[in-house]
CSV table of C-alpha atoms in Angstrom, one decimal:
chain,number,residue,atom,x,y,z
A,1,MET,CA,19.9,18.1,-11.0
A,2,PHE,CA,21.4,19.0,-7.6
A,3,LYS,CA,23.7,16.1,-5.8
A,4,PRO,CA,24.5,16.4,-2.2
A,5,PRO,CA,28.5,15.8,-1.9
A,6,VAL,CA,29.6,12.1,-1.5
A,7,ARG,CA,31.8,11.7,1.7
A,8,SER,CA,32.7,9.2,3.7
A,9,PHE,CA,29.4,7.9,3.1
A,10,LEU,CA,27.1,5.8,0.6
A,11,VAL,CA,24.2,7.6,-1.0
A,12,SER,CA,22.3,5.8,-2.7
A,13,THR,CA,19.1,7.2,-5.3
A,14,PHE,CA,15.1,6.4,-6.3
A,15,PRO,CA,14.9,5.6,-9.7
A,16,LEU,CA,14.4,9.1,-12.1
A,17,ARG,CA,14.5,12.0,-9.4
A,18,ARG,CA,17.1,14.0,-7.1
A,19,SER,CA,16.8,11.6,-3.9
A,20,TYR,CA,19.4,10.1,-1.7
A,21,ASP,CA,19.8,8.3,1.0
A,22,VAL,CA,21.7,6.0,3.0
A,23,HIS,CA,21.0,2.2,3.5
A,24,ALA,CA,19.8,0.9,6.2
A,25,GLN,CA,23.0,-1.5,7.2
A,26,LEU,CA,25.3,1.4,6.9
A,27,LEU,CA,23.2,3.4,10.1
A,28,THR,CA,24.4,1.7,13.4
A,29,ASP,CA,22.6,4.0,15.4
A,30,ASP,CA,19.2,4.1,14.0
A,31,SER,CA,18.2,1.8,10.8
A,32,TYR,CA,19.8,-0.9,12.1
A,33,GLU,CA,17.8,-0.1,15.8
A,34,THR,CA,14.6,-0.1,13.9
A,35,VAL,CA,14.8,-3.0,11.3
A,36,PHE,CA,15.7,-5.4,14.4
A,37,ARG,CA,14.0,-4.2,17.1
A,38,ARG,CA,11.3,-2.0,16.8
A,39,TRP,CA,9.7,-2.5,13.6
A,40,PRO,CA,9.3,-6.0,14.9
A,41,ILE,CA,7.6,-4.8,18.2
A,42,ILE,CA,5.4,-2.7,16.3
A,43,ILE,CA,4.0,-5.2,14.2
A,44,THR,CA,3.9,-7.7,16.8
A,45,ASN,CA,1.2,-5.0,19.1
A,46,ILE,CA,-0.9,-4.8,16.5
A,47,ILE,CA,-1.4,-8.6,16.2
A,48,ASP,CA,-2.0,-8.5,20.1
A,49,HIS,CA,-4.0,-5.3,19.8
A,50,VAL,CA,-6.0,-7.0,16.8
A,51,HIS,CA,-6.5,-9.9,18.7
A,52,ARG,CA,-7.9,-8.4,22.0
A,53,LEU,CA,-10.7,-6.0,20.1
A,54,MET,CA,-11.5,-9.6,18.5
A,55,HIS,CA,-12.1,-11.6,21.6
A,56,ASP,CA,-13.5,-8.5,23.3
A,57,MET,CA,-16.1,-8.5,20.2
A,58,THR,CA,-16.6,-12.3,20.3
A,59,MET,CA,-17.3,-12.1,24.3
A,60,GLU,CA,-19.5,-9.7,24.0
A,61,SER,CA,-21.7,-10.9,21.4
A,62,GLN,CA,-21.7,-14.3,23.6
A,63,GLN,CA,-23.3,-12.3,26.2
A,64,LEU,CA,-25.5,-10.4,24.2
A,65,ALA,CA,-27.1,-13.5,22.5
A,66,GLY,CA,-27.5,-15.4,26.0
A,67,ALA,CA,-29.4,-13.0,26.8
A,68,SER,CA,-31.8,-12.6,24.1
A,69,SER,CA,-33.3,-14.6,21.6
A,70,ASP,CA,-33.1,-11.9,19.0
A,71,PRO,CA,-30.9,-13.1,16.0
A,72,SER,CA,-29.4,-9.8,15.3
A,73,THR,CA,-27.6,-10.4,18.6
A,74,GLU,CA,-25.3,-13.5,17.3
A,75,SER,CA,-22.3,-12.4,16.0
A,76,ASN,CA,-21.5,-11.0,12.9
A,77,PRO,CA,-19.5,-13.4,11.2
A,78,ASP,CA,-17.7,-11.3,7.9
A,79,ILE,CA,-16.3,-9.5,10.7
A,80,HIS,CA,-14.5,-11.8,11.9
A,81,ALA,CA,-13.5,-13.0,9.1
A,82,ASP,CA,-12.1,-9.6,8.0
A,83,SER,CA,-10.2,-9.8,11.7
A,84,ASP,CA,-9.3,-13.0,10.5
A,85,ALA,CA,-7.9,-11.7,7.2
A,86,THR,CA,-6.4,-9.1,8.4
A,87,LEU,CA,-4.0,-11.1,11.3
A,88,SER,CA,-3.0,-13.1,8.7
A,89,HIS,CA,-1.5,-9.9,6.8
A,90,ALA,CA,-0.2,-8.7,10.0
A,91,LYS,CA,1.4,-12.0,10.8
A,92,MET,CA,3.1,-12.5,7.4
A,93,LEU,CA,4.9,-9.2,7.6
A,94,GLU,CA,6.1,-10.5,10.9
A,95,ASP,CA,7.6,-13.6,9.8
A,96,LYS,CA,9.3,-11.5,6.7
A,97,VAL,CA,10.5,-9.0,9.3
A,98,LYS,CA,12.3,-11.8,11.1
A,99,GLU,CA,14.2,-13.0,8.2
A,100,LEU,CA,16.0,-9.4,8.2
A,101,GLN,CA,19.0,-10.7,9.7
A,102,GLU,CA,19.4,-13.4,6.9
A,103,GLY,CA,18.7,-10.5,4.1
A,104,LYS,CA,16.7,-12.6,2.5
A,105,ASP,CA,13.6,-10.4,2.9
A,106,ILE,CA,11.7,-9.3,-0.2
A,107,ILE,CA,9.3,-6.2,0.3
A,108,VAL,CA,6.2,-7.5,-1.1
A,109,ARG,CA,3.9,-4.9,-3.1
A,110,SER,CA,0.3,-3.9,-1.1
A,111,ALA,CA,-2.5,-4.8,-2.7
A,112,GLU,CA,-4.9,-3.1,-4.7
A,113,ASP,CA,-7.5,-1.3,-2.0
A,114,GLY,CA,-8.0,1.8,-3.8
A,115,ASP,CA,-6.5,3.6,-0.9
A,116,VAL,CA,-4.6,6.6,-0.9
A,117,ASP,CA,-1.1,6.1,-3.3
A,118,VAL,CA,-1.2,2.5,-3.8
A,119,ASP,CA,-0.5,3.1,-7.1
A,120,LEU,CA,2.3,5.0,-6.3
A,121,TYR,CA,4.5,2.8,-3.9
A,122,ASN,CA,3.8,-0.5,-5.9
A,123,VAL,CA,5.3,1.8,-9.2
A,124,GLU,CA,8.3,2.7,-7.1
A,125,LEU,CA,8.7,-1.0,-5.9
A,126,ALA,CA,8.6,-2.3,-9.0
A,127,GLU,CA,11.4,0.3,-10.3
A,128,LEU,CA,14.0,-1.1,-7.0
A,129,GLU,CA,12.9,-4.4,-8.6
A,130,LYS,CA,14.3,-3.5,-11.5
A,131,THR,CA,17.8,-3.3,-9.7
A,132,GLY,CA,17.5,-5.7,-7.0
A,133,GLN,CA,16.6,-2.7,-4.8
A,134,ASN,CA,13.3,-4.5,-3.6
A,135,LEU,CA,14.5,-5.9,0.2
A,136,TRP,CA,14.2,-4.5,3.5
A,137,PHE,CA,18.2,-4.1,3.5
A,138,THR,CA,19.0,-2.8,0.0
A,139,ALA,CA,16.2,0.0,-0.7
A,140,PRO,CA,16.2,3.4,0.0
A,141,TRP,CA,16.1,4.0,3.7
A,142,LEU,CA,13.6,6.0,3.4
A,143,PHE,CA,11.5,4.8,1.0
A,144,ALA,CA,11.5,1.5,3.6
A,145,GLU,CA,10.1,3.1,6.2
A,146,CYS,CA,7.8,5.1,4.3
A,147,TYR,CA,6.3,1.7,2.3
A,148,LEU,CA,6.2,-0.2,5.8
A,149,TYR,CA,3.1,2.4,7.4
A,150,ARG,CA,1.7,1.9,3.5
A,151,LEU,CA,1.2,-1.8,4.0
A,152,ILE,CA,-0.2,-2.2,7.0
A,153,ARG,CA,-2.7,-0.3,6.3
A,154,SER,CA,-3.5,-1.9,2.8
A,155,TYR,CA,-4.2,-4.5,5.7
A,156,PHE,CA,-7.2,-2.8,6.4
A,157,SER,CA,-7.9,-0.6,4.0
A,158,GLU,CA,-8.8,-3.8,2.0
A,159,THR,CA,-11.5,-5.1,4.5
A,160,ARG,CA,-14.6,-3.4,5.7
A,161,TYR,CA,-15.3,-3.6,8.7
A,162,TRP,CA,-11.4,-2.6,9.6
A,163,ARG,CA,-11.2,-0.2,6.7
A,164,ASN,CA,-11.1,2.8,8.8
A,165,PHE,CA,-9.0,1.3,12.0
A,166,ASP,CA,-6.6,3.0,13.4
A,167,PRO,CA,-4.5,0.4,15.1
A,168,PHE,CA,-2.3,3.1,17.0
A,169,PHE,CA,-5.0,5.1,18.5
A,170,THR,CA,-5.1,3.2,21.8
A,171,GLN,CA,-1.4,3.2,22.2
A,172,LYS,CA,-2.0,7.1,21.5
A,173,GLU,CA,-4.6,8.3,23.6
A,174,GLN,CA,-3.7,6.5,26.9
A,175,THR,CA,0.2,8.3,26.1
A,176,PHE,CA,-2.1,11.2,26.0
A,177,LYS,CA,-4.4,10.5,29.3
A,178,ASN,CA,-1.2,10.0,31.6
A,179,SER,CA,0.7,13.5,29.9
A,180,ALA,CA,-2.1,14.9,32.2
A,181,THR,CA,0.2,16.6,35.3
A,182,ALA,CA,2.1,18.6,32.0
A,183,ILE,CA,-0.8,19.3,30.5
A,184,PHE,CA,-2.4,20.9,33.6
A,185,GLN,CA,0.2,23.1,34.4
A,186,ILE,CA,0.7,24.3,30.9
A,187,ALA,CA,-2.9,25.1,31.0
A,188,THR,CA,-2.0,27.5,33.7
A,189,MET,CA,0.7,29.0,32.5
A,190,MET,CA,-0.8,29.8,29.5
A,191,HIS,CA,-3.5,31.0,32.0
A,192,LYS,CA,-1.0,33.1,33.5
A,193,LEU,CA,-0.1,35.0,30.6
A,194,GLU,CA,-3.0,36.6,30.5
A,195,ARG,CA,-3.1,39.5,32.9
A,196,ASP,CA,0.7,40.0,31.0
A,197,LYS,CA,-0.5,39.1,26.9
A,198,ASP,CA,-0.6,43.8,26.5
A,199,LEU,CA,3.2,43.4,27.8
A,200,ILE,CA,3.5,41.1,25.8
A,201,ARG,CA,2.0,42.5,22.3
A,202,SER,CA,3.5,45.9,22.7
A,203,ASN,CA,7.3,45.1,24.2
A,204,GLN,CA,9.4,43.7,21.3
A,205,ASN,CA,11.7,42.4,23.6
A,206,THR,CA,9.3,40.8,26.0
A,207,LEU,CA,7.7,39.2,22.8
A,208,PHE,CA,10.8,37.1,21.3
A,209,VAL,CA,11.5,36.2,25.6
A,210,VAL,CA,8.6,34.5,25.8
A,211,PHE,CA,8.6,33.3,21.8
A,212,GLN,CA,11.7,31.1,22.8
A,213,GLU,CA,10.4,29.6,25.6
A,214,MET,CA,7.3,28.7,23.4
A,215,VAL,CA,9.2,26.9,20.8
A,216,GLN,CA,11.2,25.2,23.6
A,217,MET,CA,8.0,24.4,24.7
A,218,CYS,CA,6.7,22.9,21.5
A,219,LEU,CA,10.5,21.1,20.7
A,220,TRP,CA,10.6,19.3,23.8
A,221,GLY,CA,6.9,18.0,22.9
A,222,ASN,CA,8.9,16.6,20.7
A,223,ALA,CA,10.6,14.1,22.8
A,224,THR,CA,8.1,11.6,23.5
A,225,ASP,CA,7.6,9.5,19.9
A,226,LEU,CA,5.6,6.5,20.5
A,227,SER,CA,7.5,4.7,17.3
A,228,LEU,CA,10.5,4.8,19.4
A,229,LEU,CA,9.0,4.3,22.3
A,230,THR,CA,8.0,0.3,21.6
A,231,ASN,CA,9.2,-1.0,25.5
A,232,LEU,CA,7.5,1.1,27.1
A,233,THR,CA,4.1,0.0,28.6
A,234,ALA,CA,1.4,3.5,29.7
A,235,GLY,CA,3.0,3.4,33.0
A,236,ARG,CA,6.1,4.4,32.2
A,237,ASN,CA,5.3,6.1,29.5
A,238,GLY,CA,3.5,8.5,31.1
A,239,GLY,CA,6.1,9.2,33.1
A,240,SER,CA,8.2,10.3,30.2
A,241,SER,CA,5.6,12.3,29.1
A,242,ASP,CA,4.6,13.8,32.0
A,243,GLY,CA,8.5,14.4,32.6
A,244,GLY,CA,9.1,15.5,29.3
A,245,GLY,CA,6.3,18.6,30.4
A,246,THR,CA,8.4,19.5,33.6
A,247,ARG,CA,11.4,19.4,31.5
A,248,LEU,CA,10.1,22.2,29.2
A,249,MET,CA,9.6,24.6,32.2
A,250,LYS,CA,13.0,23.3,33.8
A,251,ILE,CA,15.3,22.3,31.4
A,252,GLY,CA,14.7,23.4,28.2
A,253,ARG,CA,15.4,26.5,28.0
A,254,ASN,CA,18.9,25.5,28.7
A,255,SER,CA,19.1,22.3,27.7
A,256,SER,CA,18.9,24.0,23.6
A,257,SER,CA,20.7,27.1,24.5
A,258,GLU,CA,23.2,27.0,22.3
A,259,MET,CA,20.4,25.7,19.2
A,260,MET,CA,18.9,29.4,19.9
A,261,LYS,CA,21.8,31.5,19.9
A,262,MET,CA,22.3,29.8,16.8
A,263,GLN,CA,18.3,30.4,15.4
A,264,SER,CA,17.1,33.8,17.5
A,265,GLY,CA,18.5,36.2,14.7
A,266,ASN,CA,16.0,34.6,12.2
A,267,ILE,CA,13.6,33.6,14.5
A,268,SER,CA,13.5,37.7,15.5
A,269,LYS,CA,13.7,38.1,11.7
A,270,ILE,CA,10.7,36.2,11.2
A,271,LEU,CA,8.6,38.1,13.7
A,272,GLU,CA,9.7,41.1,12.7
A,273,ASP,CA,8.1,40.6,9.0
A,274,ARG,CA,5.2,39.4,9.9
A,275,ARG,CA,2.3,41.3,11.2
A,276,GLY,CA,-1.5,40.0,11.1
A,277,ALA,CA,0.0,37.2,8.9
A,278,ALA,CA,-1.0,33.6,8.2
A,279,ILE,CA,1.0,30.5,9.5
A,280,LEU,CA,1.3,27.2,8.2
A,281,PHE,CA,1.8,24.8,10.8
A,282,TRP,CA,3.0,21.0,10.6
A,283,ILE,CA,1.7,18.0,13.1
A,284,MET,CA,3.8,15.1,14.1
A,285,VAL,CA,2.7,13.6,16.7
A,286,ALA,CA,-0.4,13.0,18.2
A,287,GLY,CA,-1.4,13.3,22.1
A,288,PHE,CA,1.3,15.4,24.3
A,289,GLU,CA,2.9,16.7,21.9
A,290,LEU,CA,-0.4,18.1,20.0
A,291,PHE,CA,-1.4,19.6,22.5
A,292,THR,CA,2.2,21.7,23.1
A,293,ASP,CA,1.6,22.1,19.6
A,294,LEU,CA,-2.2,23.5,20.2
A,295,VAL,CA,-0.6,25.7,22.5
A,296,PHE,CA,2.1,27.0,20.6
A,297,ALA,CA,0.1,28.0,17.8
A,298,ASP,CA,-2.6,30.0,20.3
A,299,PHE,CA,0.5,32.1,21.9
A,300,LEU,CA,0.9,32.9,18.4
A,301,VAL,CA,-2.5,33.8,17.3
A,302,THR,CA,-3.4,35.2,21.2
A,303,TYR,CA,-1.0,36.8,22.9
A,304,THR,CA,1.3,38.5,19.5
A,305,PRO,CA,0.5,40.6,17.0
A,306,TYR,CA,2.3,39.1,14.5
A,307,PHE,CA,-0.4,36.0,13.0
A,308,SER,CA,-3.6,35.9,12.5
A,309,LYS,CA,-4.0,32.3,11.0
A,310,VAL,CA,-2.8,28.7,11.8
A,311,VAL,CA,-3.6,25.9,9.1
A,312,PHE,CA,-2.8,22.3,11.4
A,313,HIS,CA,-1.7,19.3,9.0
A,314,PRO,CA,-2.4,16.0,9.8
A,315,LYS,CA,-1.8,12.8,7.8
A,316,LEU,CA,-4.5,10.5,5.9
A,317,PHE,CA,-3.7,7.1,7.4
A,318,PRO,CA,-2.0,5.8,10.7
A,319,TRP,CA,1.7,7.0,10.1
A,320,PHE,CA,4.6,6.1,12.0
A,321,VAL,CA,2.4,5.2,14.8
A,322,SER,CA,1.9,8.3,16.7
A,323,ASP,CA,1.4,11.0,13.1
A,324,VAL,CA,-2.1,12.7,14.2
A,325,THR,CA,-4.8,11.7,11.8
A,326,PRO,CA,-7.8,13.9,11.1
A,327,THR,CA,-9.9,11.7,13.8
A,328,ASP,CA,-6.5,11.8,16.4
A,329,PHE,CA,-7.4,16.2,15.7
A,330,GLU,CA,-10.6,16.1,16.6
A,331,SER,CA,-10.9,14.0,19.2
A,332,THR,CA,-7.9,15.8,21.3
A,333,PHE,CA,-10.5,18.5,21.8
A,334,THR,CA,-13.0,16.2,22.9
A,335,SER,CA,-10.7,14.4,25.4
A,336,LEU,CA,-9.6,17.3,26.6
A,337,LEU,CA,-12.8,18.9,28.1
A,338,SER,CA,-13.7,15.2,29.1
A,339,PRO,CA,-13.8,15.5,33.3
A,340,MET,CA,-13.6,11.4,32.7
A,341,PHE,CA,-10.8,11.6,30.3
A,342,PHE,CA,-8.0,11.8,32.5
A,343,PRO,CA,-7.3,8.8,35.2
A,344,PRO,CA,-8.0,10.2,38.6
A,345,PRO,CA,-4.6,9.9,40.5
A,346,LEU,CA,-3.6,12.8,37.6
A,347,PHE,CA,-6.3,14.6,38.0
A,348,PRO,CA,-5.6,17.8,39.3
A,349,ARG,CA,-7.2,20.1,42.3
A,350,GLY,CA,-7.6,23.7,43.0
A,351,ASP,CA,-7.8,26.7,39.6
A,352,SER,CA,-5.9,24.2,37.0
A,353,VAL,CA,-9.0,22.1,35.2
A,354,ALA,CA,-10.7,25.6,34.6
A,355,HIS,CA,-7.5,27.4,33.1
A,356,LEU,CA,-7.7,24.3,30.6
A,357,GLU,CA,-11.7,24.4,30.0
A,358,GLN,CA,-10.8,28.3,29.1
A,359,MET,CA,-7.8,27.4,26.4
A,360,VAL,CA,-9.7,24.6,24.9
A,361,THR,CA,-13.1,26.5,25.0
A,362,ARG,CA,-10.9,29.2,23.3
A,363,TRP,CA,-9.6,26.4,20.8
A,364,LYS,CA,-12.6,25.7,19.2
A,365,SER,CA,-14.3,28.9,18.9
A,366,TYR,CA,-10.6,29.7,16.3
A,367,ILE,CA,-11.9,27.1,14.9
A,368,GLU,CA,-15.2,27.7,14.5
A,369,GLN,CA,-14.0,31.2,13.3
A,370,GLY,CA,-11.3,30.1,10.8
A,371,ILE,CA,-8.2,30.9,12.6
A,372,PHE,CA,-7.0,27.3,13.3
A,373,VAL,CA,-7.4,25.3,10.4
A,374,LEU,CA,-6.7,21.5,9.6
A,375,SER,CA,-5.7,21.5,6.0
A,376,THR,CA,-7.7,18.2,4.5
A,377,ASP,CA,-10.8,20.5,4.9
A,378,ILE,CA,-8.9,23.3,2.6
A,379,LYS,CA,-11.7,23.3,-0.4
A,380,GLU,CA,-9.5,26.6,-2.3
A,381,VAL,CA,-6.2,27.3,-2.7
A,382,LYS,CA,-5.2,30.1,-5.1
A,383,ASN,CA,-9.0,30.5,-6.5
A,384,GLN,CA,-8.2,27.0,-7.2
A,385,LYS,CA,-10.8,24.8,-6.4
A,386,ILE,CA,-9.1,21.2,-4.3
A,387,GLU,CA,-9.5,18.8,-2.6
A,388,GLY,CA,-8.0,19.2,1.0
A,389,GLN,CA,-6.8,15.4,1.1
A,390,ALA,CA,-5.9,15.3,-2.5
A,391,LEU,CA,-3.4,18.3,-1.4
A,392,VAL,CA,-1.6,17.0,1.6
A,393,LYS,CA,-1.1,13.3,0.7
A,394,PHE,CA,2.4,13.8,-0.3
A,395,TRP,CA,3.2,14.4,3.3
A,396,THR,CA,2.9,10.4,3.5
A,397,GLU,CA,4.8,9.6,0.2
A,398,PRO,CA,7.7,8.6,0.1
A,399,TRP,CA,10.1,11.2,-1.5
A,400,PRO,CA,12.1,13.6,0.5
A,401,TYR,CA,10.7,17.5,0.4
A,402,TRP,CA,13.4,18.5,-2.1
A,403,ASN,CA,11.0,16.6,-4.9
A,404,MET,CA,8.1,18.7,-3.0
A,405,ASN,CA,8.0,21.1,-6.1
A,406,GLU,CA,7.6,18.6,-8.8
A,407,ARG,CA,5.7,16.0,-6.8
A,408,ALA,CA,3.5,18.1,-5.3
A,409,SER,CA,3.7,21.4,-7.2
A,410,LEU,CA,0.4,22.8,-5.8
A,411,LEU,CA,1.5,22.3,-2.3
A,412,TRP,CA,4.9,24.3,-2.6
A,413,GLN,CA,3.1,26.8,-4.5
A,414,TRP,CA,0.7,27.3,-1.1
A,415,LEU,CA,4.1,26.8,1.4
A,416,HIS,CA,6.0,28.9,-0.8
A,417,GLU,CA,3.7,32.0,-0.2
A,418,SER,CA,3.1,31.4,3.3
A,419,ASP,CA,4.5,33.6,5.7
A,420,LEU,CA,6.4,30.4,8.1
A,421,VAL,CA,5.4,26.9,7.9
A,422,ILE,CA,7.1,24.9,10.9
A,423,PHE,CA,7.9,21.4,10.6
A,424,LYS,CA,8.1,18.7,13.7
A,425,GLY,CA,9.4,16.0,14.3
A,426,ASP,CA,12.4,13.9,13.3
A,427,LEU,CA,11.1,12.1,9.7
A,428,ASN,CA,10.3,15.7,8.9
A,429,TYR,CA,14.1,16.8,9.6
A,430,ARG,CA,15.1,13.9,8.1
A,431,LYS,CA,13.1,14.4,4.7
A,432,LEU,CA,13.7,18.4,4.2
A,433,THR,CA,17.4,17.1,4.8
A,434,GLY,CA,17.1,14.4,2.3
A,435,ASP,CA,18.0,11.9,4.6
A,436,VAL,CA,21.6,12.2,4.0
A,437,LYS,CA,23.9,11.3,6.4
A,438,TRP,CA,25.6,15.0,6.1
A,439,PRO,CA,28.4,15.7,8.1
A,440,VAL,CA,27.2,17.5,11.0
A,441,SER,CA,29.4,20.9,10.2
A,442,THR,CA,26.8,20.9,7.5
A,443,SER,CA,25.0,24.1,6.6
A,444,PHE,CA,21.2,23.3,7.4
A,445,SER,CA,20.4,25.8,4.0
A,446,GLU,CA,22.8,23.8,2.5
A,447,ALA,CA,21.2,20.3,3.4
A,448,LEU,CA,17.7,21.6,2.1
A,449,GLY,CA,19.1,21.1,-1.2
A,450,PRO,CA,16.3,22.8,-3.9
A,451,LEU,CA,14.2,23.6,-1.3
A,452,ALA,CA,16.5,25.9,0.4
A,453,GLY,CA,14.8,29.8,0.2
A,454,SER,CA,11.2,28.6,-1.2
A,455,PHE,CA,9.1,29.4,1.9
A,456,PRO,CA,10.6,30.6,5.3
A,457,LEU,CA,10.5,27.5,7.9
A,458,LEU,CA,11.2,26.9,11.1
A,459,SER,CA,12.1,23.0,12.0
A,460,LEU,CA,12.0,22.0,15.5
A,461,ARG,CA,13.4,18.6,16.4
A,462,THR,CA,15.0,16.9,18.9
A,463,ASN,CA,17.5,13.9,17.7
A,464,LYS,CA,16.0,10.7,16.7
A,465,ALA,CA,18.0,9.8,13.5
A,466,ASP,CA,21.4,9.5,12.3
A,467,VAL,CA,20.8,12.5,10.1
A,468,ALA,CA,22.3,16.1,11.8
A,469,VAL,CA,23.2,19.2,10.2
A,470,GLY,CA,24.8,22.8,11.5
A,471,ILE,CA,26.1,21.5,14.2
A,472,PRO,CA,30.4,22.6,14.9
A,473,GLN,CA,32.6,19.6,14.2
A,474,GLY,CA,34.0,19.9,17.7
A,475,VAL,CA,30.8,19.8,19.9
A,476,ALA,CA,29.8,16.1,17.7
A,477,ASP,CA,33.3,14.8,18.0
A,478,GLU,CA,33.4,15.9,21.9
A,479,LEU,CA,30.0,13.8,22.2
A,480,ASP,CA,31.3,10.9,20.5
A,481,ASP,CA,34.3,10.7,22.0
A,482,LYS,CA,32.0,10.6,25.5
A,483,GLY,CA,30.4,7.6,24.3
A,484,GLU,CA,27.0,8.9,24.2
A,485,LYS,CA,24.5,8.8,21.6
A,486,TRP,CA,22.8,12.2,21.0
A,487,ARG,CA,21.8,11.5,17.5
A,488,VAL,CA,19.4,9.6,18.3
A,489,SER,CA,18.5,9.8,22.4
A,490,GLY,CA,16.3,12.5,21.7
A,491,LYS,CA,17.7,14.2,24.6
């Protein structure tokens, strides 16, 4: 049984498995902030959003009823009953979150909604009850945070009309719309690469330089996380997302130069060992980040000789506010090709619109050819018939990735035989490293625990949680002395 060393921090375990994490009360920068500030805002936003939708439906049905004598145009009471039940559930959760300061809030079990993994979460919660850990502050932090989103899911999935409702979709879409400037700039950048395509594919040094730039573009696409940007309006977040696009062009190559120096040898080895290979690519955030992921994937299969296939992994239900669902993935292509999607003030003049259309049309052709694949559409792995949704449900379970082989053996085998797995975002990084607050000088391979060596992986993450490894102690001490919240700022 693998166990990380116990140092100057407390670790706890999920019962009966190799899993370690830090209790919420010990993490003042991340967990404390999340529980006391972010969660209430996220939940309140859901309640407000459902209220607005209910109001709009009521007004629309009244207008239709007033203009017609057809009784079918009258408001459907079942829809409103479902809405009232959903609001009641969410309000109960909001009240409980407010009680956290008293340390008395008990984590309630999810309703048996028949949706993915409800039994798994409830069984784990029952185990925590036996040890008195069934409070938001005493439960393992990774479990508590994952369970919150599964609980929110249950409030909708046990209804009839709201079952497939994504309470975060509007927020994700609005943020995406306000990233227009960066999106069109990147489309033009990719168009310009076309004239150098032969040089890039034939010259190893040139390819490696461009590859590094693409990695950093993909990395800085991760700088916007809606579960952390709870106080940003659409307009303000638009500025943030657009700034992120500019940042990846102007700042990214320098701001993470130390990381790239440390990893460049490994990345070069990955490229040299893979020609015509498949790559399994992880999805983290919808909107602008998914766009940068698609751009990176496009570069790998279009402009390099090394990769021939990209498999994208979505989440099966709305997860951590901004994570990609299959619906998000499909709507992204439609949105990017729609002349009505982006706000008129952000719509560019010149050739950028055509550049974006050409690029997205190429992506759609890759989907048709099986070059871009959504993991939920997978029908067979290792000559074994499977259901894609069953294969990827591990991603919305509360386990660290240390437990992948024992908890999702077919998924582990699939990744084990892959040529490269790219993990995006902070939650993936936390799960890769067991969600342990390791000493920062701990090597990444040590923090990977049992997962180390299982498959080639590249982890791209801007710091948004206390967990951090592979950093010289002196660098961390210098940043700490400056009072910078470098672990959680995303910078």
